[in-house]
C-alpha cells in the first residue's frame, strides 16, 4: 500500500540524505568532490559494529561510535591527505586524486581487518511493531526515521543559530569575505569535515541496522548515490541534499513495489536525470557552483 | 598617533608588478584618500594590508605591530575592518547574520547585541529587513549593510574600497556623508575611490597611485594641477 511504501522510502532516503549532506557541506566550503566520503560512511558502520560486538553496545551507543569514528577519520583525511595539497596551490584536480587514493586506502585497510565478506550487525532491538493509521513500523524502522530526522533538524539549527554554523555558511558562500570578517578558515574546514563525516558515520550505522549487513564495499554504491543526490539537490545546498535523498529513497522503494526490483536503480536515476533536465542546477540552486 | 604604516611594499601577480615599493601612512583619526586610475594597484594595496595577497618585500605595521604575513582572519581581531570593492555582501545569509558576522571575532555577547542596535539605529532601513537574505537588498542598502557589518567589529581602522561604485549619485553622496560622520566619531578611514573629487574633498590627506607607485601625496591635492588634469577632468588647469 502506498503510504507504507512512502514511509519505507523516507527511511531509506533519510540515510541517503545524511550521506549527501556530507558531500554538500564539503563541496560548499572547499569546492571539493570528496570521493572518499562513501568510505568514511563505511568506517562509521564498522566503528558502530565494533562497539556492538566487543562492548555489547545498544543502538544509541553504536550510533555515537559511528559518528565519532567517522568524524575522526574525516578530520584525519583533511590533515594528511587534503590540507597539504591545498596548501601547495591552485590545481583543482590534485585534491580529487587525493580523495580517490584515500578512499582506496581506507577500503583496503578495512578489508584487511574485517575481510571482504558481508558481516551481520547484531544489535538487539525490541521486536515490537507499532500500528499507526494503517501503517506498520517496527522499532528499528522508527528508530532510523527518528534519528535521521533529529540529526537533520540539529544540523539545520546548527547552521542557522550558532556562530560557528553561520560562519560555515559564510565560508561556503565567500571564503575571502569570511576570512576578512575574522573567521579562521582552517578551523571551519576541519569542523566541516567532522560534521560531514560524523553524519556519514551515523548513516553507516543506520544502514547496518536497517539491512543487518555491512561490508568494506558498502561505501561504493552509497558514495555514488550520495554524490548524485547532492547534484539533484543543488551543489552545496544541505536542504537540497535532504530533499534529494528523500526523493531518491522514495523513488527506489516505489519502483521496487510497483515496477520491478531489477529496475530500481534505473528508475531512480532516470528520475534524477529528469529533475536535472528541468532544473540543471538542482532543486535548491545556490550561487556556489558558478562563482569562483 | 600613527596607526598604519605601509613601508616600501611590493606585490606581484606572476610577472605583473602591481605594487612597486609603495609607502603610505595613516594617523589615528584621519581620513586618508587613495586615488588613481583603474589598474593602478589601489585594491591590491588593501588586499596586501589584509594579508589577502602575499607581500614580496616591505612591511605593513598596524598600531606598532608588524602584520605582514599574518593570516587574514587575525586582522579583524586586531581592529582592521575591510569593505572590499564590490561590497562583499554575503547574499545567501540574512541581513542579521551578515551584521552578526561583523562581530565574529568578539563572540556574540551582550555588547555585540548592543552594537547591532547601534548599527540598526544608524541604518533604519536595515532593521526592517533583518530576516531577509542580503541578496534581496538594493545596491545602496547593501553598501550600508557592509559598512554596518564592518562597524560591528568596532574597528580602529576602516578600509573602504570604492564604496560609491555603481551607486546612484544621491546614494553615493549619502555614503560620503556617512564616512565623514564616522571619522568625526573617531573611526580612522583609508578610502579608495575612483571618484577622486569626492574622496579628496572629504579626506584630510591623499595619495595618488599610478602604475603601482605613489606619485603624489599631500593635504591639498584637490588644487594640485597634475591631479586636476589627470583625475578631475580639467583639460586646462588654471595656473
Ligand atoms: N588576482 C589578480 N591576478 C592577476 N593580476 C591582478 C589580480 N588582481 C589585480 N591584478 C592586476 O594588478 C593591477 C592592479 O590591480 P588593482 O589593484 O585591482 O587596481 P585598482 O584597484 O587600482 O583598479 C592590474 O593590472 C590588475 O590587472
Ligand atoms: Mg580596485
Coordinates of C-alpha atoms and ligand atoms in Angstrom, one line a residue:
Chain A
X1 CA 0.0 0.0 0.0
X2 CA 1.2 3.4 -1.0
X3 CA 1.5 5.1 2.4
X4 CA 3.5 2.3 3.8
X5 CA 5.8 2.4 0.8
X6 CA 6.3 6.1 1.2
X7 CA 7.4 5.6 4.8
X8 CA 9.8 2.9 3.8
X9 CA 11.1 5.2 1.1
X10 CA 11.6 8.0 3.7
X11 CA 13.5 5.6 5.9
X12 CA 15.8 4.6 3.1
X13 CA 16.0 8.1 1.7
X14 CA 16.9 9.6 5.1
X15 CA 20.2 7.6 5.1
X16 CA 20.9 8.9 1.5
X17 CA 20.2 12.4 2.7
X18 CA 22.7 12.1 5.6
X19 CA 25.4 11.0 3.3
X20 CA 24.6 13.6 0.6
X21 CA 24.6 16.3 3.2
X22 CA 28.2 15.5 3.9
X23 CA 29.1 15.9 0.2
X24 CA 27.3 19.2 0.2
X25 CA 28.9 20.6 3.3
X26 CA 32.4 19.8 2.0
X27 CA 31.7 20.9 -1.5
X28 CA 30.2 24.1 -0.2
X29 CA 33.2 25.1 1.9
X30 CA 36.1 23.7 -0.3
X31 CA 34.5 23.2 -3.8
X32 CA 35.9 19.7 -3.3
X33 CA 34.3 16.5 -4.5
X34 CA 35.2 14.2 -1.6
X35 CA 35.4 10.9 -3.4
X36 CA 36.3 9.0 -0.2
X37 CA 33.2 10.1 1.6
X38 CA 31.5 6.8 0.9
X39 CA 34.4 5.1 2.6
X40 CA 34.1 7.4 5.6
X41 CA 30.4 6.3 5.8
X42 CA 31.6 2.7 5.7
X43 CA 34.1 3.2 8.5
X44 CA 31.2 4.6 10.6
X45 CA 29.3 1.4 10.2
X46 CA 32.3 -0.7 11.3
X47 CA 33.0 1.6 14.2
X48 CA 29.4 1.0 15.4
X49 CA 29.8 -2.7 14.8
X50 CA 32.9 -2.9 16.9
X51 CA 31.1 -1.3 19.8
X52 CA 28.2 -3.8 19.4
X53 CA 30.5 -6.8 19.2
X54 CA 33.0 -6.0 21.9
X55 CA 31.1 -3.9 24.3
X56 CA 27.6 -5.2 23.6
X57 CA 26.6 -1.6 22.9
X58 CA 23.0 -0.8 22.3
X59 CA 21.8 1.1 19.2
X60 CA 22.4 4.6 20.6
X61 CA 26.0 3.8 21.7
X62 CA 26.6 2.2 18.3
X63 CA 25.4 5.4 16.6
X64 CA 27.7 7.6 18.8
X65 CA 30.5 5.2 17.9
X66 CA 29.8 5.5 14.2
X67 CA 29.6 9.3 14.4
X68 CA 32.8 9.7 16.4
X69 CA 34.7 7.1 14.3
X70 CA 33.8 8.7 11.0
X71 CA 34.3 12.2 12.3
X72 CA 37.9 11.3 13.4
X73 CA 38.6 9.6 10.0
X74 CA 37.3 12.6 8.2
X75 CA 39.4 15.0 10.2
X76 CA 42.4 12.8 9.7
X77 CA 41.9 12.8 5.9
X78 CA 41.8 16.6 6.0
X79 CA 45.0 16.8 7.8
X80 CA 47.1 14.2 6.0
X81 CA 45.5 14.0 2.5
X82 CA 43.8 17.2 1.6
X83 CA 45.2 20.2 3.5
X84 CA 48.8 19.7 2.4
X85 CA 47.8 19.5 -1.2
X86 CA 45.5 22.6 -0.9
X87 CA 48.5 24.5 0.5
X88 CA 50.6 23.7 -2.5
X89 CA 48.4 25.8 -4.6
X90 CA 46.0 26.1 -7.4
X91 CA 45.3 22.8 -9.1
X92 CA 41.6 21.8 -8.8
X93 CA 42.3 18.2 -9.8
X94 CA 45.1 17.2 -7.4
X95 CA 42.9 17.2 -4.3
X96 CA 40.3 15.0 -6.1
X97 CA 43.1 12.5 -6.9
X98 CA 43.9 12.6 -3.2
X99 CA 40.4 11.8 -2.2
X100 CA 40.3 8.8 -4.6
X101 CA 43.5 7.5 -3.1
X102 CA 42.3 8.0 0.4
X103 CA 39.1 6.0 -0.4
X104 CA 41.1 3.1 -1.8
X105 CA 43.4 3.0 1.2
X106 CA 40.6 3.0 3.6
X107 CA 38.8 0.2 1.7
X108 CA 42.0 -1.9 1.6
X109 CA 42.7 -1.4 5.3
X110 CA 39.2 -2.3 6.3
X111 CA 39.2 -5.4 4.0
X112 CA 42.5 -6.5 5.7
X113 CA 40.9 -6.1 9.1
X114 CA 37.4 -7.3 8.6
X115 CA 37.6 -9.4 5.4
X116 CA 35.7 -8.8 2.3
X117 CA 32.6 -10.7 3.2
X118 CA 29.4 -9.2 4.5
X119 CA 29.2 -9.0 8.2
X120 CA 26.0 -9.1 10.3
X121 CA 25.1 -6.2 12.5
X122 CA 23.8 -7.9 15.7
X123 CA 22.2 -5.1 17.6
X124 CA 19.4 -6.3 19.7
X125 CA 16.2 -4.4 19.2
X126 CA 12.8 -5.0 20.6
X127 CA 10.6 -6.8 18.1
X128 CA 7.6 -4.7 18.9
X129 CA 5.6 -3.5 16.0
X130 CA 3.7 -0.2 16.0
X131 CA 0.5 0.2 14.2
X132 CA -0.5 3.7 13.3
X133 CA -3.2 4.8 10.8
X134 CA -2.8 1.6 8.9
X135 CA 1.0 1.7 8.9
X136 CA 3.1 -0.9 10.4
X137 CA 6.5 0.1 11.7
X138 CA 8.9 -1.9 13.8
X139 CA 11.1 -0.4 16.4
X140 CA 14.2 -0.4 14.1
X141 CA 12.4 1.5 11.4
X142 CA 11.0 4.0 13.9
X143 CA 14.5 4.4 15.4
X144 CA 16.1 5.0 11.9
X145 CA 13.5 7.6 11.0
X146 CA 13.7 9.4 14.3
X147 CA 17.5 9.5 14.4
X148 CA 18.0 10.8 10.9
X149 CA 15.3 13.4 11.2
X150 CA 16.6 14.6 14.5
X151 CA 20.1 14.7 13.0
X152 CA 18.9 16.9 10.1
X153 CA 17.0 19.2 12.4
X154 CA 20.0 19.5 14.6
X155 CA 22.1 20.4 11.6
X156 CA 19.6 23.0 10.5
X157 CA 19.7 24.6 13.9
X158 CA 23.4 24.5 14.0
X159 CA 23.9 26.3 10.7
X160 CA 21.2 28.9 11.3
X161 CA 21.5 29.6 15.1
X162 CA 25.1 29.2 16.1
X163 CA 28.2 31.4 15.5
X164 CA 30.2 28.5 14.0
X165 CA 27.3 27.4 11.9
X166 CA 26.7 30.8 10.4
X167 CA 30.5 31.2 9.9
X168 CA 30.4 27.9 8.0
X169 CA 27.7 29.1 5.7
X170 CA 29.6 32.4 5.2
X171 CA 32.7 30.4 4.3
X172 CA 30.7 28.4 1.9
X173 CA 29.5 31.5 0.1
X174 CA 32.7 33.5 0.1
X175 CA 35.8 32.3 1.7
X176 CA 37.7 35.6 1.3
X177 CA 35.0 37.6 3.0
X178 CA 34.6 35.1 5.8
X179 CA 38.3 35.4 6.5
X180 CA 38.2 39.2 6.4
X181 CA 35.4 39.1 9.0
X182 CA 37.7 37.1 11.3
X183 CA 36.7 33.5 10.5
X184 CA 39.6 31.1 10.8
X185 CA 39.1 29.1 7.6
X186 CA 41.2 26.1 8.6
X187 CA 39.1 25.8 11.7
X188 CA 35.9 25.9 9.7
X189 CA 37.2 23.4 7.2
X190 CA 38.1 21.0 10.0
X191 CA 34.7 21.4 11.6
X192 CA 33.1 20.8 8.3
X193 CA 34.9 17.6 7.8
X194 CA 34.0 16.5 11.3
X195 CA 30.3 17.3 10.8
X196 CA 30.0 15.9 7.3
X197 CA 31.9 12.7 8.2
X198 CA 30.0 12.3 11.5
X199 CA 26.7 12.4 9.7
X200 CA 28.1 9.9 7.2
X201 CA 29.0 7.6 10.1
X202 CA 25.6 8.0 11.6
X203 CA 24.2 6.9 8.3
X204 CA 26.6 3.9 8.2
X205 CA 25.2 2.6 11.5
X206 CA 21.6 3.2 10.4
X207 CA 22.2 1.3 7.2
X208 CA 23.7 -1.5 9.3
X209 CA 20.7 -1.6 11.5
X210 CA 18.3 -1.5 8.5
X211 CA 19.8 -4.3 6.5
X212 CA 21.7 -6.1 9.2
X213 CA 24.7 -6.4 6.9
X214 CA 27.8 -4.3 6.3
X215 CA 30.9 -4.8 4.2
X216 CA 34.0 -2.8 3.3
X217 CA 32.5 -2.2 -0.1
X218 CA 29.2 -0.7 1.1
X219 CA 30.6 2.8 0.7
X220 CA 31.0 2.5 -3.1
X221 CA 27.3 2.4 -4.0
X222 CA 26.4 4.8 -1.2
X223 CA 29.1 7.2 -2.3
X224 CA 27.8 7.3 -5.9
X225 CA 24.2 7.8 -4.7
X226 CA 25.2 10.5 -2.2
X227 CA 27.0 12.4 -4.9
X228 CA 24.1 12.1 -7.3
X229 CA 21.7 13.3 -4.6
X230 CA 23.9 16.3 -3.9
X231 CA 23.7 17.2 -7.6
X232 CA 19.9 16.9 -7.8
X233 CA 19.7 18.9 -4.6
X234 CA 21.9 21.7 -5.8
X235 CA 25.6 21.9 -5.3
X236 CA 26.5 22.8 -1.7
X237 CA 22.9 23.0 -0.5
X238 CA 22.2 21.0 2.6
X239 CA 18.5 21.4 2.2
X240 CA 18.7 20.2 -1.4
X241 CA 20.7 17.2 -0.1
X242 CA 17.9 16.4 2.4
X243 CA 15.1 16.7 -0.2
X244 CA 17.1 14.9 -2.9
X245 CA 17.9 12.0 -0.5
X246 CA 14.3 11.5 0.4
X247 CA 13.2 11.7 -3.2
X248 CA 15.8 9.0 -4.2
X249 CA 14.7 6.7 -1.4
X250 CA 11.0 7.0 -2.2
X251 CA 11.7 6.5 -5.9
X252 CA 13.7 3.4 -5.2
X253 CA 11.1 1.9 -2.9
X254 CA 8.2 2.7 -5.2
X255 CA 9.9 1.3 -8.3
X256 CA 10.6 -2.0 -6.4
X257 CA 7.0 -2.1 -5.2
X258 CA 5.2 -1.2 -8.4
X259 CA 7.6 -1.9 -11.2
X260 CA 10.3 -4.4 -10.7
X261 CA 13.2 -4.7 -8.3
X262 CA 15.6 -5.0 -11.2
X263 CA 14.5 -1.6 -12.4
X264 CA 15.2 0.1 -9.1
X265 CA 18.4 2.0 -9.9
X266 CA 17.4 2.6 -13.5
X267 CA 14.1 4.2 -12.4
X268 CA 15.7 6.2 -9.6
X269 CA 18.5 7.6 -11.8
X270 CA 16.1 8.2 -14.6
X271 CA 14.1 10.4 -12.3
X272 CA 17.2 12.2 -11.2
X273 CA 18.1 12.9 -14.8
X274 CA 14.6 14.2 -15.4
X275 CA 15.0 16.6 -12.4
X276 CA 18.3 17.8 -13.7
X277 CA 16.8 18.4 -17.2
X278 CA 14.1 20.6 -15.6
X279 CA 16.4 22.2 -13.1
X280 CA 20.0 21.9 -14.3
X281 CA 21.4 23.4 -11.1
X282 CA 19.4 21.2 -8.9
X283 CA 16.4 21.7 -6.7
X284 CA 17.9 24.2 -4.4
X285 CA 20.3 26.0 -6.6
X286 CA 22.8 28.2 -4.7
X287 CA 25.4 30.6 -6.0
X288 CA 28.0 28.0 -5.1
X289 CA 28.6 26.4 -8.4
X290 CA 29.0 29.4 -10.6
X291 CA 31.2 31.6 -8.5
X292 CA 35.0 31.2 -8.2
Chain B
X1 CA 49.5 58.8 16.6
X2 CA 50.5 56.6 13.7
X3 CA 48.0 53.8 13.2
X4 CA 49.0 52.2 9.9
X5 CA 52.4 52.2 8.1
X6 CA 52.9 50.6 4.7
X7 CA 56.6 50.6 4.1
X8 CA 58.1 50.1 0.7
X9 CA 55.8 47.3 -0.2
X10 CA 56.0 45.3 -3.4
X11 CA 53.3 42.9 -4.6
X12 CA 53.5 40.9 -7.9
X13 CA 51.0 38.7 -9.6
X14 CA 53.3 36.4 -11.5
X15 CA 55.3 38.7 -13.8
X16 CA 53.0 41.7 -13.3
X17 CA 54.2 44.0 -10.6
X18 CA 51.0 45.6 -9.1
X19 CA 52.7 47.5 -6.3
X20 CA 56.2 48.7 -6.8
X21 CA 57.5 49.9 -3.5
X22 CA 54.6 51.7 -2.0
X23 CA 54.9 53.6 1.3
X24 CA 51.9 55.2 3.0
X25 CA 50.9 56.1 6.5
X26 CA 47.6 56.7 8.2
X27 CA 47.3 58.5 11.6
X28 CA 44.6 57.9 14.1
X29 CA 41.5 59.9 13.4
X30 CA 42.4 60.7 9.8
X31 CA 40.5 60.1 6.6
X32 CA 43.1 59.3 4.0
X33 CA 42.1 59.0 0.4
X34 CA 44.0 56.9 -2.1
X35 CA 43.1 57.7 -5.7
X36 CA 44.3 56.5 -9.1
X37 CA 43.0 55.2 -12.4
X38 CA 41.7 51.7 -12.9
X39 CA 44.5 49.1 -12.5
X40 CA 46.8 51.5 -10.6
X41 CA 47.0 49.0 -7.7
X42 CA 44.6 50.5 -5.1
X43 CA 42.7 47.3 -4.4
X44 CA 45.9 45.4 -4.3
X45 CA 47.3 47.7 -1.6
X46 CA 44.2 47.0 0.5
X47 CA 44.5 43.3 -0.1
X48 CA 48.1 43.4 0.9
X49 CA 47.2 45.1 4.2
X50 CA 44.7 42.4 4.9
X51 CA 47.1 39.6 4.1
X52 CA 44.9 38.5 1.1
X53 CA 47.9 38.7 -1.3
X54 CA 51.4 37.8 -0.5
X55 CA 53.8 40.7 0.0
X56 CA 57.1 40.2 -1.8
X57 CA 59.1 42.8 0.1
X58 CA 58.3 45.5 2.5
X59 CA 56.1 45.6 5.6
X60 CA 52.8 46.6 7.0
X61 CA 52.6 47.8 10.5
X62 CA 49.4 48.4 12.4
X63 CA 49.4 50.1 15.8
X64 CA 53.1 49.3 16.2
X65 CA 52.6 45.6 15.4
X66 CA 54.1 44.1 12.2
X67 CA 51.2 42.4 10.5
X68 CA 52.8 41.3 7.2
X69 CA 52.5 37.6 6.8
X70 CA 49.8 37.2 9.3
X71 CA 46.6 35.2 8.3
X72 CA 43.8 37.4 7.2
X73 CA 41.4 36.3 9.9
X74 CA 43.6 37.9 12.6
X75 CA 43.1 41.4 11.2
X76 CA 39.6 41.7 12.4
X77 CA 40.6 41.0 15.9
X78 CA 43.5 43.5 15.6
X79 CA 40.9 46.2 14.7
X80 CA 41.1 46.4 10.9
X81 CA 37.7 46.2 9.1
X82 CA 37.8 45.9 5.3
X83 CA 34.9 46.6 2.9
X84 CA 36.2 45.3 -0.5
X85 CA 35.4 46.5 -3.9
X86 CA 32.1 45.0 -5.0
X87 CA 31.0 45.1 -1.4
X88 CA 31.3 41.5 -0.3
X89 CA 27.7 41.1 0.7
X90 CA 27.0 37.5 1.8
X91 CA 24.0 37.3 -0.3
X92 CA 22.6 34.0 0.9
X93 CA 22.8 34.9 4.5
X94 CA 20.2 37.1 6.2
X95 CA 20.9 40.8 6.9
X96 CA 21.0 39.9 10.6
X97 CA 23.6 37.1 10.0
X98 CA 25.7 39.5 7.9
X99 CA 25.8 42.0 10.7
X100 CA 26.5 39.5 13.4
X101 CA 29.4 38.1 11.4
X102 CA 30.9 41.6 11.7
X103 CA 31.3 40.8 15.4
X104 CA 32.6 37.3 14.8
X105 CA 36.0 37.8 16.4
X106 CA 34.5 39.2 19.6
X107 CA 31.9 36.5 20.3
X108 CA 28.2 37.3 20.3
X109 CA 27.5 38.6 23.7
X110 CA 25.5 41.5 25.1
X111 CA 28.0 44.1 23.8
X112 CA 27.6 42.6 20.2
X113 CA 23.8 42.9 20.6
X114 CA 24.2 46.5 21.7
X115 CA 26.3 47.2 18.7
X116 CA 23.7 45.6 16.5
X117 CA 21.2 48.0 17.9
X118 CA 23.6 50.9 17.3
X119 CA 24.1 49.9 13.7
X120 CA 20.4 49.5 13.1
X121 CA 19.6 52.9 14.5
X122 CA 22.2 54.3 12.2
X123 CA 20.7 52.4 9.2
X124 CA 17.0 52.1 9.9
X125 CA 16.3 50.6 6.5
X126 CA 18.3 47.5 7.6
X127 CA 16.2 46.9 10.7
X128 CA 13.1 46.4 8.5
X129 CA 15.0 43.8 6.5
X130 CA 16.8 41.8 9.3
X131 CA 15.3 38.5 8.3
X132 CA 15.7 38.9 4.5
X133 CA 18.5 37.4 2.6
X134 CA 21.1 40.1 1.9
X135 CA 21.0 39.4 -1.8
X136 CA 17.5 40.9 -2.0
X137 CA 18.7 44.4 -0.9
X138 CA 19.4 47.2 -3.4
X139 CA 22.9 48.3 -4.1
X140 CA 22.7 51.2 -1.7
X141 CA 21.2 49.1 1.0
X142 CA 24.0 46.5 0.6
X143 CA 26.6 49.2 0.8
X144 CA 25.1 50.3 4.1
X145 CA 24.9 46.7 5.2
X146 CA 28.6 46.0 4.6
X147 CA 29.6 49.3 6.3
X148 CA 27.4 48.4 9.2
X149 CA 28.9 44.9 9.3
X150 CA 32.4 46.5 9.4
X151 CA 31.3 48.7 12.3
X152 CA 30.1 45.7 14.2
X153 CA 33.8 44.8 14.8
X154 CA 34.4 48.2 16.5
X155 CA 37.2 48.8 14.1
X156 CA 40.1 51.2 14.7
X157 CA 40.8 51.3 11.0
X158 CA 38.2 51.1 8.3
X159 CA 39.4 50.2 4.8
X160 CA 36.8 51.2 2.1
X161 CA 37.4 50.1 -1.5
X162 CA 35.3 52.1 -3.9
X163 CA 32.2 52.4 -1.7
X164 CA 30.4 54.6 -4.2
X165 CA 30.9 52.3 -7.2
X166 CA 27.7 51.5 -9.0
X167 CA 25.5 53.7 -6.8
X168 CA 23.1 56.4 -7.8
X169 CA 24.7 59.9 -7.2
X170 CA 22.4 60.7 -4.4
X171 CA 23.1 57.4 -2.6
X172 CA 26.8 57.9 -3.2
X173 CA 26.5 61.3 -1.6
X174 CA 24.9 59.7 1.4
X175 CA 27.8 57.2 1.7
X176 CA 30.4 60.0 1.6
X177 CA 28.5 61.9 4.4
X178 CA 28.5 58.7 6.4
X179 CA 32.3 58.4 6.1
X180 CA 32.7 62.0 7.4
X181 CA 30.3 61.2 10.2
X182 CA 32.2 58.0 11.2
X183 CA 35.5 59.9 11.2
X184 CA 34.1 62.5 13.4
X185 CA 33.1 59.7 15.8
X186 CA 36.7 58.6 15.9
X187 CA 37.0 55.9 13.2
X188 CA 40.1 56.1 11.1
X189 CA 39.4 55.6 7.4
X190 CA 41.6 54.7 4.4
X191 CA 39.4 55.4 1.4
X192 CA 40.0 54.2 -2.1
X193 CA 38.0 55.9 -4.8
X194 CA 37.8 56.5 -8.5
X195 CA 35.7 59.5 -7.7
X196 CA 38.8 61.5 -6.9
X197 CA 36.9 64.7 -6.4
X198 CA 34.6 63.4 -3.7
X199 CA 37.4 61.4 -2.0
X200 CA 40.0 64.2 -1.9
X201 CA 37.3 66.6 -0.9
X202 CA 36.4 64.8 2.3
X203 CA 39.8 63.4 3.2
X204 CA 42.4 65.1 5.4
X205 CA 45.2 63.9 3.2
X206 CA 45.5 62.0 0.0
X207 CA 47.9 59.8 -2.1
X208 CA 47.9 59.3 -5.9
X209 CA 48.8 55.9 -7.1
X210 CA 50.0 55.4 -10.7
X211 CA 51.0 52.0 -12.1
X212 CA 52.0 50.7 -8.6
X213 CA 53.8 53.8 -7.4
X214 CA 52.8 56.7 -5.2
X215 CA 53.4 59.7 -7.4
X216 CA 51.9 62.4 -5.2
X217 CA 50.8 62.9 -1.7
X218 CA 49.6 65.8 0.5
X219 CA 46.7 67.6 2.0
X220 CA 45.9 69.9 -0.9
X221 CA 45.8 67.5 -3.8
X222 CA 42.4 68.9 -5.0
X223 CA 44.2 72.0 -6.1
X224 CA 47.3 70.3 -7.5
X225 CA 47.5 70.9 -11.2
X226 CA 48.6 67.4 -12.1
X227 CA 45.7 65.9 -10.1
X228 CA 43.2 68.4 -11.6
X229 CA 44.3 67.4 -15.1
X230 CA 44.6 63.7 -14.7
X231 CA 41.8 62.9 -12.2
X232 CA 39.4 65.7 -12.1
X233 CA 38.9 66.1 -15.8
X234 CA 40.3 69.6 -16.1
X235 CA 41.7 69.9 -19.6
X236 CA 43.0 73.5 -19.0
X237 CA 44.3 73.7 -15.4
X238 CA 44.4 77.2 -14.2
X239 CA 48.0 78.2 -13.4
Ligands
LIG1 N1 44.2 38.4 -8.8 C1 45.0 39.0 -9.7 N2 45.7 38.3 -10.6 C2 46.5 38.9 -11.5 N3 46.5 40.2 -11.7 C3 45.8 41.0 -10.9 C4 45.0 40.5 -9.9 N4 44.4 41.5 -9.3 C5 44.8 42.6 -9.9 N5 45.6 42.3 -10.9 C6 46.3 43.3 -11.7 O1 47.1 44.1 -10.9 C7 47.0 45.5 -11.3 C8 46.4 46.3 -10.2 O2 45.0 46.0 -10.0 P1 44.1 46.6 -8.8 O3 44.9 46.5 -7.5 O4 42.8 45.9 -8.9 O5 44.0 48.1 -9.3 P2 42.9 49.2 -8.9 O6 42.1 48.7 -7.7 O7 43.7 50.4 -8.7 O8 42.0 49.3 -10.1 C9 46.1 45.5 -12.5 O9 47.0 45.5 -13.6 C10 45.4 44.2 -12.4 O10 45.1 43.7 -13.7
LIG2 MG1 40.2 48.4 -7.5

